[in-house]
């Protein structure tokens, strides 16, 4: 990259006001206070101070100077020359600072944010605002600004309208930058696209990411969860023999068959649901023809009714209906109640159809409906004869026969009257739930070829019928093509867990499907990755996706060869060993993702392990001091002892846990009291507020034996022997015995070796 193309974020200016009025904010003469955060070691923005006052020029603008230092910097990577690490205690403003850079927050409140950029010794303030209260020229020109945060509670899911910043912490933000369709923004599709992006990233960066995230023996699996089937879950009773029959292994046949049946069950349920919700005349006619065709095939419909009865325990129960279908199951070949509810459903579809055509009465269904009415009549008579089952329902044979006559009047349009229609509507409301459930189940089973054997009824899927009916509801031929491609992929899922090329094709295919039930039923996930590994993968992949989405696009005022990368609390969730390797292993991956781009990286962290890899001039220390940012002077950090970094850079009050600190302090107080009665150990929470001195002595001995720091432990031992001198003699005697035994042991070992 030509040096003149390089844009660097030098500093952030926070302009503060004492009032919120917009009129005052538009006044150049308003008195303001500025807070300055510098990010580069070689360039500092400073206020021009005269007579202890921030100087203003003749136009009322506040004056600033640029201070340059001759600091030789070793680039962390070829395209990562500027890397800043921000550390500080909780509440010091690290995350706030990152968000201010990304969002330019507070522009219309009681403060304004300016970013100061530099390119080839030219300095300017961003964004370009109508008010020019500072001496820097204003330009609407900056790099892409990308943020990734592991502190999800601070993540802002909305894209900024005031800057070119994208929060890639959440994949929603990444795809919004690509302006996908509104449907794709739904959570399920987003998650599919996110894992697709991770797979593609892993595929492209396999050699680099493998050192960081060990996916090689884990891979990706595609799981499918079909809707509840209305009769069974057992694959030996739901057969899809078309392609499965050619497979060698029985276990493989069962597994793939089960997945295929689940897959098609979702498609079928989607079509049935669509059928029952559709309310247009042409579709009512098709729907009516469909159910009339089912009834016309006497053998098939009998098996369908039998299947609903025999496998009813798997049937989705109609929760809103008072009476349950299970109460109406009859023994032997009796299927009359289920048959009646299906016939009633057909009647209602027919009446609904009649209402749409109004006075243009269509007689083509008359004979068919009368045949069904006769079947309805015969079924009622059979139920009336089976007296042992009458108690299961609120059975009034006369009432049901009256409904039969009402239905006959409605079928014969010449006898049609509004009172008959009202009577039917009242009756239908009471039985709608059961009738619909039965009709849905009969419709579902119609997509299978039914046949009997010695054990049970079996069902062989008819995929051609599924695809043919599906064409009626999908809006795009490409979507149907995606569904059929996925069907073919299902045969291969057993062997492709680590075939990222094939997996990426599958996930890409799934992500293009716009049928919600399908999307909600397919689950793609990594196997065996730890939360830390998955977090790293998400981090790299989201950066990768943002770069892919942005490349080749042009935006006003954006220098597309420059990126400012903001990483907030990047150490969260990472094992200390990964924190130790992060600078060495992660930066090459980031550089490769943004190949050929100039990168400026700003990191916030709580990990001193990071600091051990960072040159002192690249570290910004923040502390809480009247809500002001202050730089804390500090010694060398690069290659520094992590103990020292913990103590100094993270503002720890002590170098051990507070409980341990207080316990050791109490122990010292207690032992000092035993040596000198003028001492006290009466802290309320003290372990030694115990009247039993024997217990207190045991506590002190336990604490001393447990202390890991040698110097502290030895000092405590010395104090303990002063407090309990007799113990010192006892210990010395035991130690002498140990020494004698060790000498004897060595002699025996020497004799044995000879």
XYZ file of C-alpha atoms in Angstrom:
754
model
C 0.000 0.000 0.000
C 1.246 3.450 -0.880
C 1.893 5.353 2.312
C -0.275 8.247 1.151
C -3.287 5.891 1.007
C -2.936 5.073 4.679
C -5.497 6.691 6.988
C -4.878 6.540 10.755
C -7.207 7.288 13.642
C -5.167 9.685 15.744
C -7.476 10.769 18.547
C -11.025 11.215 19.767
C -12.279 14.590 20.989
C -15.286 14.716 23.274
C -16.798 18.196 23.309
C -18.926 18.734 26.430
C -21.635 21.343 27.040
C -23.395 22.407 30.165
C -26.791 22.661 28.506
C -28.901 20.588 26.152
C -30.540 23.368 24.092
C -30.131 22.924 20.332
C -29.988 26.697 19.886
C -27.044 26.907 22.226
C -25.387 23.937 20.553
C -25.485 25.793 17.268
C -23.688 28.756 18.767
C -19.999 28.923 17.952
C -19.299 31.073 20.972
C -20.540 28.498 23.463
C -17.994 27.610 26.135
C -17.030 23.972 25.937
C -14.726 21.543 27.614
C -12.769 18.937 25.657
C -11.565 15.505 26.648
C -8.852 14.081 24.415
C -7.976 10.404 23.947
C -4.885 9.781 21.821
C -4.378 6.390 20.173
C -0.970 6.659 18.497
C 2.418 6.823 20.200
C 4.005 9.103 17.601
C 1.194 11.672 17.178
C -0.647 13.442 19.998
C -3.455 15.968 19.826
C -3.193 18.604 22.556
C -5.092 21.711 23.563
C -3.483 25.097 22.968
C -3.417 26.704 26.417
C -2.865 30.438 26.965
C -3.135 32.003 30.394
C -4.503 28.716 31.739
C -7.398 28.915 29.268
C -8.101 26.850 26.173
C -7.257 29.231 23.319
C -9.883 30.193 20.702
C -9.154 31.821 17.318
C -10.813 34.900 15.822
C -13.713 32.757 14.631
C -14.346 31.357 18.100
C -12.948 27.923 17.303
C -10.968 26.042 19.936
C -7.311 25.608 18.977
C -5.391 22.356 19.026
C -1.783 21.427 18.329
C -0.292 18.274 16.851
C 2.703 16.977 18.734
C 4.864 14.497 16.821
C 7.441 12.201 18.357
C 10.252 10.349 16.663
C 9.266 6.869 17.892
C 10.516 3.857 16.007
C 7.749 1.241 15.878
C 8.077 -2.413 15.005
C 5.005 -3.448 12.977
C 3.064 -6.325 14.519
C 2.263 -7.482 10.993
C 3.011 -6.085 7.554
C -0.382 -4.354 7.327
C -0.865 -3.843 11.089
C 1.510 -1.086 12.094
C -0.844 0.647 14.518
C -2.098 -1.485 17.389
C -3.399 0.015 20.619
C -4.444 -1.842 23.753
C -6.683 -0.103 26.291
C -6.670 -1.388 29.857
C -8.196 -0.177 33.060
C -10.380 -1.038 35.979
C -14.115 -1.694 35.682
C -16.048 1.495 35.065
C -13.078 3.360 33.635
C -14.816 3.732 30.283
C -13.148 1.197 27.984
C -16.342 -0.088 26.350
C -17.839 3.419 26.310
C -14.778 4.627 24.426
C -15.078 1.830 21.856
C -18.776 2.526 21.330
C -18.117 6.253 20.953
C -15.636 5.568 18.177
C -18.095 3.260 16.440
C -21.293 5.221 16.907
C -20.148 8.788 17.506
C -22.635 8.701 20.376
C -23.918 11.867 21.938
C -23.804 14.112 18.890
C -27.222 15.565 19.684
C -27.077 15.479 23.470
C -24.876 17.490 25.791
C -21.691 16.487 24.056
C -20.245 15.859 20.628
C -17.687 13.343 19.430
C -15.043 14.081 16.819
C -12.599 11.564 15.394
C -9.287 13.012 14.247
C -7.761 11.231 11.243
C -4.407 11.626 9.545
C -3.190 10.787 6.065
C 0.196 11.909 4.717
C 0.555 14.627 7.408
C -2.916 15.965 6.656
C -5.258 16.108 9.681
C -9.039 16.489 9.776
C -12.054 15.991 12.029
C -14.818 13.501 11.275
C -17.768 13.711 10.879
C -18.441 16.865 8.948
C -20.806 18.913 11.078
C -22.469 22.269 10.409
C -20.827 23.669 13.537
C -17.128 24.280 13.406
C -16.105 24.806 16.977
C -12.648 23.268 16.593
C -9.674 24.389 14.554
C -9.396 21.108 12.627
C -10.929 21.161 9.152
C -13.995 18.948 8.846
C -14.275 16.184 6.268
C -16.711 13.389 5.702
C -13.923 10.899 5.102
C -12.877 7.930 7.215
C -12.014 4.229 7.027
C -14.460 1.405 7.599
C -14.911 0.970 11.342
C -15.714 -2.569 12.544
C -16.368 -3.563 16.136
C -16.446 -6.999 17.716
C -17.317 -7.404 21.372
C -17.361 -10.442 23.624
C -19.175 -8.310 26.191
C -22.582 -8.931 24.659
C -24.392 -6.829 27.206
C -22.747 -3.800 25.666
C -23.327 -4.741 22.056
C -25.439 -2.397 19.997
C -27.334 -4.332 17.372
C -28.234 -1.326 15.267
C -26.070 0.002 12.490
C -24.979 3.577 12.913
C -26.410 6.111 10.530
C -23.825 8.698 11.484
C -20.676 6.730 10.795
C -19.467 3.904 8.658
C -19.309 1.619 11.661
C -20.597 -1.942 11.752
C -20.922 -3.931 14.958
C -20.036 -7.466 13.864
C -20.557 -8.912 17.357
C -23.948 -10.054 16.178
C -24.287 -11.524 12.706
C -27.513 -9.593 12.189
C -25.437 -6.467 11.858
C -23.171 -8.029 9.276
C -25.933 -9.123 6.960
C -27.760 -5.808 7.336
C -24.820 -4.177 5.679
C -25.532 -6.395 2.671
C -29.208 -5.357 2.647
C -30.730 -8.794 2.457
C -34.458 -9.256 2.050
C -36.613 -8.746 5.105
C -37.277 -12.463 5.361
C -33.616 -13.364 5.533
C -33.254 -11.085 8.541
C -35.317 -13.533 10.589
C -33.365 -15.223 13.329
C -33.388 -18.772 11.981
C -32.140 -17.759 8.576
C -29.548 -15.504 10.166
C -28.197 -18.401 12.230
C -27.970 -20.543 9.094
C -26.103 -17.810 7.276
C -23.830 -17.352 10.259
C -22.760 -20.991 10.356
C -22.505 -20.968 6.550
C -20.125 -18.068 6.888
C -18.128 -19.955 9.535
C -17.886 -22.998 7.277
C -16.727 -20.930 4.304
C -14.205 -19.120 6.482
C -12.876 -22.418 7.862
C -12.667 -23.801 4.339
C -10.611 -20.836 3.091
C -8.416 -20.411 6.199
C -8.046 -24.084 7.147
C -4.288 -23.999 7.628
C -4.274 -20.878 9.792
C -7.353 -21.490 11.912
C -6.348 -25.095 12.662
C -3.632 -23.868 15.013
C -6.246 -21.968 16.984
C -9.469 -23.947 16.657
C -9.146 -27.705 16.381
C -12.157 -28.664 14.289
C -10.406 -31.445 12.380
C -11.961 -34.333 14.321
C -15.265 -32.651 15.038
C -16.818 -31.238 11.954
C -20.361 -30.078 11.284
C -23.576 -32.064 11.399
C -26.973 -31.365 9.897
C -29.867 -32.462 12.061
C -33.462 -32.623 10.997
C -36.430 -32.468 13.303
C -39.723 -33.131 11.573
C -43.107 -32.142 12.880
C -44.966 -34.722 14.927
C -46.242 -37.383 12.565
C -49.899 -38.273 12.959
C -49.314 -42.014 13.215
C -45.764 -43.144 14.023
C -42.132 -42.252 14.341
C -40.742 -45.667 13.451
C -38.927 -45.721 10.152
C -39.878 -49.378 9.467
C -43.471 -48.262 9.167
C -42.718 -45.196 7.073
C -40.860 -46.323 4.013
C -39.170 -44.246 1.358
C -37.832 -46.997 -0.859
C -37.041 -45.017 -3.982
C -33.290 -44.469 -3.467
C -32.740 -45.975 -0.044
C -33.189 -49.511 -1.337
C -29.819 -49.238 -3.099
C -27.902 -48.644 0.147
C -25.875 -51.471 1.627
C -26.076 -51.059 5.374
C -29.428 -51.630 7.127
C -28.460 -49.121 9.821
C -27.648 -46.569 7.135
C -30.953 -47.280 5.415
C -32.877 -46.717 8.645
C -31.002 -43.515 9.494
C -31.326 -41.914 6.052
C -34.892 -43.130 5.685
C -35.836 -41.595 8.999
C -34.319 -38.244 8.019
C -36.074 -38.307 4.666
C -39.444 -39.120 6.182
C -38.999 -36.301 8.709
C -38.016 -33.957 5.901
C -41.017 -34.814 3.768
C -43.295 -34.723 6.803
C -42.433 -31.052 7.248
C -43.176 -30.335 3.602
C -46.466 -32.240 3.794
C -47.529 -30.521 6.998
C -46.656 -27.195 5.397
C -48.896 -27.980 2.411
C -51.751 -29.219 4.589
C -51.533 -26.149 6.794
C -51.538 -23.976 3.696
C -54.522 -25.868 2.318
C -56.609 -25.263 5.409
C -55.779 -21.574 5.554
C -56.201 -20.745 1.878
C -59.390 -18.823 1.116
C -59.717 -18.337 -2.627
C -62.379 -19.891 -4.843
C -60.093 -21.746 -7.201
C -58.243 -23.329 -4.339
C -61.434 -24.329 -2.536
C -62.397 -26.244 -5.653
C -59.013 -27.991 -5.806
C -59.180 -28.746 -2.116
C -62.683 -30.213 -2.446
C -61.625 -32.339 -5.401
C -58.680 -33.603 -3.392
C -60.805 -34.917 -0.512
C -63.497 -36.302 -2.825
C -60.806 -38.261 -4.648
C -59.609 -39.714 -1.355
C -63.095 -40.923 -0.464
C -63.643 -42.359 -3.947
C -60.772 -44.819 -3.417
C -62.572 -47.103 -1.021
C -59.665 -49.393 -0.174
C -57.276 -46.534 0.364
C -59.612 -44.474 2.503
C -60.396 -47.466 4.695
C -56.685 -47.951 5.338
C -56.291 -44.257 6.031
C -59.074 -44.258 8.592
C -57.666 -47.429 10.109
C -54.221 -45.859 10.349
C -55.585 -42.865 12.242
C -57.381 -45.146 14.656
C -54.569 -47.658 15.174
C -51.786 -45.098 15.589
C -53.804 -42.479 17.360
C -51.471 -42.233 20.374
C -49.055 -40.371 18.067
C -51.750 -38.076 16.790
C -51.506 -34.363 17.622
C -54.261 -33.845 20.136
C -56.755 -31.040 19.531
C -56.263 -29.153 22.770
C -59.076 -26.727 22.133
C -61.728 -29.410 21.703
C -63.610 -30.634 24.748
C -63.951 -34.226 23.642
C -60.920 -36.227 22.626
C -60.726 -38.539 19.646
C -59.300 -41.278 21.783
C -62.730 -41.664 23.405
C -64.276 -42.501 20.073
C -62.038 -45.309 18.977
C -64.006 -48.464 18.339
C -62.861 -52.054 18.288
C -62.390 -54.408 15.379
C -62.883 -52.697 12.025
C -65.088 -49.978 13.365
C -63.923 -46.605 12.062
C -67.262 -44.857 11.828
C -66.631 -41.839 14.032
C -63.381 -40.950 12.311
C -65.072 -41.437 8.949
C -67.989 -39.204 9.971
C -65.699 -36.376 10.995
C -63.932 -36.559 7.665
C -67.228 -36.527 5.796
C -68.425 -33.559 7.830
C -65.240 -31.749 6.879
C -65.960 -32.408 3.195
C -69.498 -31.102 3.640
C -68.198 -27.881 5.102
C -65.658 -27.393 2.306
C -68.478 -27.909 -0.172
C -70.800 -25.425 1.571
C -67.967 -22.928 1.747
C -67.490 -23.406 -1.971
C -71.219 -22.888 -2.617
C -71.144 -19.565 -0.771
C -68.423 -18.306 -3.100
C -70.350 -19.028 -6.271
C -73.627 -17.620 -4.803
C -76.439 -17.783 -7.341
C -74.408 -19.507 -10.023
C -75.146 -22.919 -8.653
C -72.789 -25.658 -9.764
C -74.500 -29.108 -9.960
C -71.359 -31.081 -10.834
C -70.758 -32.095 -7.208
C -74.383 -32.932 -6.393
C -74.240 -36.659 -7.046
C -70.903 -37.062 -5.252
C -72.175 -35.219 -2.197
C -75.344 -37.346 -2.103
C -73.188 -40.499 -2.171
C -71.194 -39.149 0.759
C -74.435 -38.277 2.537
C -75.520 -41.918 2.201
C -72.211 -43.026 3.694
C -72.717 -40.531 6.510
C -76.215 -42.006 7.110
C -74.928 -45.614 7.155
C -72.134 -44.719 9.574
C -74.636 -43.115 11.957
C -76.777 -46.252 11.900
C -73.738 -48.460 12.678
C -72.804 -46.284 15.641
C -76.385 -46.371 16.926
C -76.305 -50.172 16.823
C -73.123 -50.310 18.958
C -74.792 -49.438 22.228
C -71.673 -50.163 24.317
C -69.987 -47.092 22.872
C -72.802 -44.621 23.183
C -71.748 -43.458 26.632
C -68.518 -42.061 25.210
C -70.265 -39.112 23.634
C -73.228 -36.903 24.205
C -75.140 -39.094 21.777
C -78.548 -38.094 20.518
C -79.360 -40.130 17.428
C -82.382 -38.033 16.561
C -80.392 -34.794 16.682
C -77.701 -36.185 14.367
C -80.358 -37.428 11.932
C -81.852 -33.922 11.875
C -78.386 -32.609 10.951
C -78.337 -35.213 8.174
C -81.570 -33.789 6.797
C -80.231 -30.272 7.118
C -77.176 -31.276 5.120
C -79.439 -32.863 2.483
C -81.361 -29.582 2.142
C -78.143 -27.632 1.706
C -76.864 -30.023 -0.950
C -80.113 -29.647 -2.861
C -79.839 -25.952 -3.640
C -83.520 -25.755 -4.580
C -84.343 -26.373 -0.901
C -81.631 -24.113 0.421
C -82.670 -21.628 3.067
C -80.835 -19.413 5.569
C -82.215 -21.276 8.580
C -80.657 -24.513 7.351
C -77.346 -22.740 6.825
C -77.518 -21.296 10.348
C -78.224 -24.722 11.840
C -75.253 -26.146 9.978
C -72.963 -23.313 11.092
C -73.891 -23.887 14.757
C -73.270 -27.615 14.403
C -69.961 -27.040 12.581
C -68.576 -24.767 15.271
C -68.945 -27.578 17.841
C -67.177 -30.187 15.696
C -64.744 -28.089 13.662
C -61.662 -29.022 15.680
C -62.106 -32.787 15.471
C -63.169 -32.712 11.823
C -60.183 -30.616 10.812
C -57.716 -32.829 12.674
C -59.046 -35.962 11.016
C -59.035 -34.304 7.585
C -55.440 -33.173 8.087
C -54.366 -36.692 9.012
C -56.156 -38.268 6.087
C -54.527 -35.695 3.829
C -51.111 -36.430 5.326
C -51.370 -40.167 4.826
C -52.491 -39.632 1.218
C -48.884 -38.773 0.357
C -47.932 -42.350 1.169
C -48.782 -45.532 -0.655
C -50.506 -47.762 1.869
C -50.241 -51.541 2.022
C -50.708 -54.207 4.656
C -48.519 -57.019 5.891
C -48.747 -59.522 8.710
C -47.655 -57.064 11.373
C -49.010 -53.634 10.615
C -49.914 -51.081 8.026
C -46.923 -49.637 6.267
C -46.537 -46.492 4.229
C -44.332 -45.937 1.225
C -43.732 -42.295 0.450
C -44.746 -40.951 -2.950
C -42.272 -38.059 -3.456
C -43.630 -37.203 -6.904
C -46.979 -36.342 -5.354
C -45.279 -34.171 -2.742
C -43.305 -32.224 -5.339
C -46.330 -31.810 -7.570
C -48.466 -30.353 -4.782
C -45.614 -28.256 -3.471
C -45.401 -26.451 -6.800
C -48.795 -24.950 -5.983
C -47.625 -23.114 -2.873
C -43.976 -22.156 -3.404
C -43.503 -18.821 -5.079
C -40.274 -19.591 -6.840
C -39.099 -22.471 -8.991
C -35.622 -21.885 -7.592
C -36.923 -22.474 -4.088
C -38.409 -25.818 -5.147
C -35.093 -26.627 -6.800
C -33.322 -25.879 -3.495
C -35.682 -28.231 -1.665
C -35.031 -31.037 -4.151
C -31.277 -30.452 -3.952
C -31.489 -30.745 -0.191
C -33.392 -34.020 -0.583
C -30.436 -35.391 -2.509
C -28.031 -34.080 0.122
C -29.886 -36.020 2.805
C -28.549 -39.263 1.318
C -24.990 -38.092 1.876
C -25.175 -36.606 5.362
C -23.642 -39.685 6.984
C -20.270 -39.149 5.296
C -19.793 -35.402 4.979
C -19.375 -34.130 8.532
C -15.880 -32.949 7.713
C -16.395 -32.264 4.012
C -16.704 -28.486 4.313
C -17.273 -27.981 0.609
C -20.305 -30.259 0.650
C -21.516 -28.911 3.998
C -21.301 -25.327 2.731
C -23.392 -26.311 -0.305
C -26.003 -27.874 1.957
C -26.230 -24.910 4.316
C -26.275 -22.468 1.416
C -29.112 -24.473 -0.103
C -31.043 -24.440 3.189
C -30.540 -20.703 3.742
C -32.268 -19.952 0.414
C -35.452 -21.784 1.414
C -38.228 -19.435 2.484
C -40.643 -21.960 3.959
C -40.586 -21.228 7.721
C -41.432 -24.784 8.782
C -38.470 -26.124 6.829
C -36.088 -23.543 8.254
C -37.228 -24.213 11.799
C -36.805 -27.962 11.410
C -33.256 -28.101 10.047
C -30.444 -27.628 12.555
C -26.826 -27.191 11.516
C -24.218 -27.173 14.267
C -20.577 -27.770 15.069
C -19.748 -30.919 16.972
C -17.361 -30.966 19.885
C -16.197 -27.356 19.778
C -15.714 -25.719 23.141
C -17.350 -22.381 23.893
C -13.945 -20.719 23.536
C -13.308 -22.355 20.155
C -16.767 -21.446 18.940
C -16.263 -17.868 20.136
C -12.999 -17.561 18.216
C -14.561 -19.051 15.122
C -17.460 -16.609 15.353
C -15.032 -13.712 15.801
C -12.949 -14.509 12.724
C -15.896 -15.546 10.580
C -17.916 -12.401 11.326
C -14.933 -10.221 10.407
C -14.520 -12.263 7.258
C -18.174 -11.879 6.333
C -18.151 -8.128 6.964
C -15.130 -7.740 4.715
C -16.733 -9.862 1.959
C -19.971 -7.889 2.176
C -18.197 -4.550 2.025
C -15.593 -5.242 -0.636
C -16.386 -3.995 -4.070
C -18.860 -1.465 -2.714
C -18.297 2.237 -2.688
C -19.640 4.612 -0.088
C -19.280 8.384 -0.009
C -16.376 9.457 2.145
C -15.122 5.935 2.883
C -11.541 4.982 2.144
C -12.149 1.353 1.227
C -8.501 0.311 1.625
C -8.495 1.276 5.304
C -10.122 -0.416 8.292
C -10.206 0.517 11.969
C -10.898 -2.678 13.942
C -12.291 -2.296 17.478
C -12.080 -5.420 19.654
C -13.823 -5.031 23.006
C -12.862 -7.429 25.813
C -11.503 -9.910 23.321
C -10.069 -12.039 26.132
C -13.460 -13.039 27.566
C -14.060 -16.770 27.359
C -10.495 -17.568 26.289
C -8.223 -19.924 28.149
C -5.055 -18.167 29.466
C -2.965 -20.155 26.996
C -5.057 -18.802 24.124
C -4.718 -15.308 25.540
C -0.955 -15.830 25.543
C -1.010 -16.884 21.882
C -3.619 -14.393 20.664
C -1.322 -11.655 19.338
C 0.939 -14.192 17.684
C -1.796 -16.404 16.189
C -4.817 -14.147 15.684
C -3.163 -11.152 14.008
C -1.897 -13.199 11.015
C -5.437 -14.492 10.464
C -6.905 -10.985 10.698
C -4.265 -9.674 8.313
C -5.074 -12.460 5.844
C -8.814 -11.731 6.070
C -8.162 -8.101 5.142
C -5.386 -8.894 2.689
C -3.942 -5.774 1.077
C -5.797 -3.383 3.416
C -4.271 -1.041 5.970
C -5.449 -2.052 9.417
C -5.507 -0.138 12.670
C -6.423 -2.316 15.643
C -7.704 -1.052 18.998
C -8.236 -3.644 21.743
C -9.726 -3.394 25.226
C -8.826 -6.157 27.639
C -8.715 -7.282 31.245
C -5.903 -9.710 30.547
C -2.332 -8.850 31.581
C -1.235 -11.716 29.358
C -2.041 -9.515 26.371
C 0.139 -6.749 27.718
C 3.155 -9.026 27.850
C 3.080 -8.998 24.016
C 2.521 -5.240 23.654
C 5.132 -2.475 23.508
C 4.602 0.130 26.189
C 3.950 2.972 23.753
C 0.971 1.063 22.318
C -0.892 0.853 25.642
C -3.483 3.317 26.910
C -4.235 3.109 30.633
C -7.602 4.337 31.860
C -8.628 4.926 35.443
C -11.714 6.301 37.168
C -11.106 9.860 38.266
C -14.121 12.130 38.262
C -15.285 10.416 35.093
C -12.195 11.649 33.288
C -9.826 9.549 31.192
C -6.265 9.723 32.376
C -3.105 8.100 31.125
C -1.248 6.218 33.812
C 2.505 6.228 33.619
C 3.891 2.733 33.667
C 7.106 0.838 33.264
C 7.932 -1.511 30.388
C 5.282 -4.087 29.527
C 6.773 -6.054 26.641
C 7.958 -9.422 27.941
C 7.065 -8.308 31.469
C 6.341 -10.716 34.319
C 2.596 -11.343 34.313
C 2.494 -11.026 38.131
C 3.754 -7.454 37.853
C 1.321 -6.670 35.034
C -1.573 -7.921 37.107
C -0.591 -5.755 40.018
C 0.093 -2.519 38.154
C -1.887 -2.402 34.948
C -5.190 -3.586 36.311
C -5.314 -1.451 39.441
C -5.487 -4.384 41.833
C -5.495 -3.440 45.499
C -3.676 -6.623 46.302
C -2.023 -9.517 44.532
C -4.155 -12.266 46.010
C -7.818 -13.028 46.493
C -9.572 -10.852 49.042
C -10.700 -13.818 51.144
C -7.135 -15.151 51.301
C -5.818 -11.671 52.092
C -8.275 -11.193 54.986
C -7.675 -14.728 56.301
C -3.883 -14.260 56.317
C -4.316 -10.855 57.942
C -6.548 -12.393 60.628
C -3.983 -15.126 61.205
C -1.226 -12.579 61.669
C -3.401 -10.632 64.115
C -4.249 -13.784 66.063
C -0.666 -15.033 66.302
C 0.560 -11.548 67.216
C -2.019 -11.483 70.013
C -0.691 -14.799 71.332
C 2.830 -13.371 71.289
C 1.834 -9.946 72.566
C -1.471 -9.593 74.379
C -1.633 -5.950 73.392
C -2.557 -6.988 69.837
C -6.155 -7.559 68.773
C -7.878 -9.773 66.298
C -11.478 -8.759 66.851
C -12.582 -8.126 63.227
C -16.226 -9.193 63.054
C -15.692 -11.604 60.177
C -12.465 -13.017 61.640
C -12.035 -16.780 61.667
C -10.560 -16.466 65.131
C -13.591 -15.106 66.938
C -13.807 -18.452 68.654
C -13.609 -19.063 72.399
C -12.034 -22.480 71.842
C -8.291 -21.823 71.647
C -7.605 -25.356 70.431
C -9.817 -24.707 67.386
C -8.136 -21.362 66.724
C -4.712 -23.014 66.864
C -5.852 -25.634 64.350
C -7.219 -22.910 62.058
C -3.897 -21.056 62.167
C -1.969 -24.260 61.415
C -4.307 -25.077 58.499
C -3.959 -21.588 57.003
C -0.162 -21.666 57.259
C 0.059 -25.113 55.644
C -2.191 -23.917 52.790
C -0.370 -20.690 51.826
C 1.313 -21.097 48.435
C 3.560 -18.026 48.567
C 6.787 -19.263 50.197
C 7.888 -15.966 51.758
C 4.514 -15.373 53.392
C 4.270 -18.994 54.529
C 7.708 -18.907 56.174
C 6.942 -15.650 57.957
C 3.704 -17.111 59.268
C 5.524 -20.244 60.452
C 8.052 -18.142 62.330
C 5.243 -16.217 64.009
C 3.393 -19.459 64.785
C 6.447 -20.934 66.568
C 6.716 -17.784 68.657
C 3.052 -18.044 69.607
C 3.305 -21.798 70.308
C 6.940 -22.549 71.218
C 6.134 -26.076 72.366
C 4.901 -26.811 68.870
C 8.224 -25.731 67.492
C 10.004 -28.362 69.664
C 7.563 -31.041 68.604
C 7.957 -30.142 64.959
C 11.746 -30.117 65.261
C 11.705 -33.616 66.795
C 9.513 -34.947 63.990
C 11.720 -33.257 61.408
C 14.821 -34.896 62.929
C 13.130 -38.285 62.696
C 12.319 -37.642 59.066
C 15.920 -36.648 58.361
C 17.265 -39.839 59.994
C 14.844 -42.000 58.003
C 15.859 -40.291 54.759
C 19.554 -40.948 55.510
C 18.819 -44.634 56.215
C 16.748 -44.860 53.008
C 19.612 -43.536 50.890
C 22.026 -46.042 52.462
C 19.702 -48.925 51.681
C 19.249 -47.734 48.109
C 23.048 -47.529 47.641
C 23.541 -51.038 49.004
C 20.820 -52.373 46.763
C 22.332 -50.737 43.680
C 25.718 -52.449 44.352
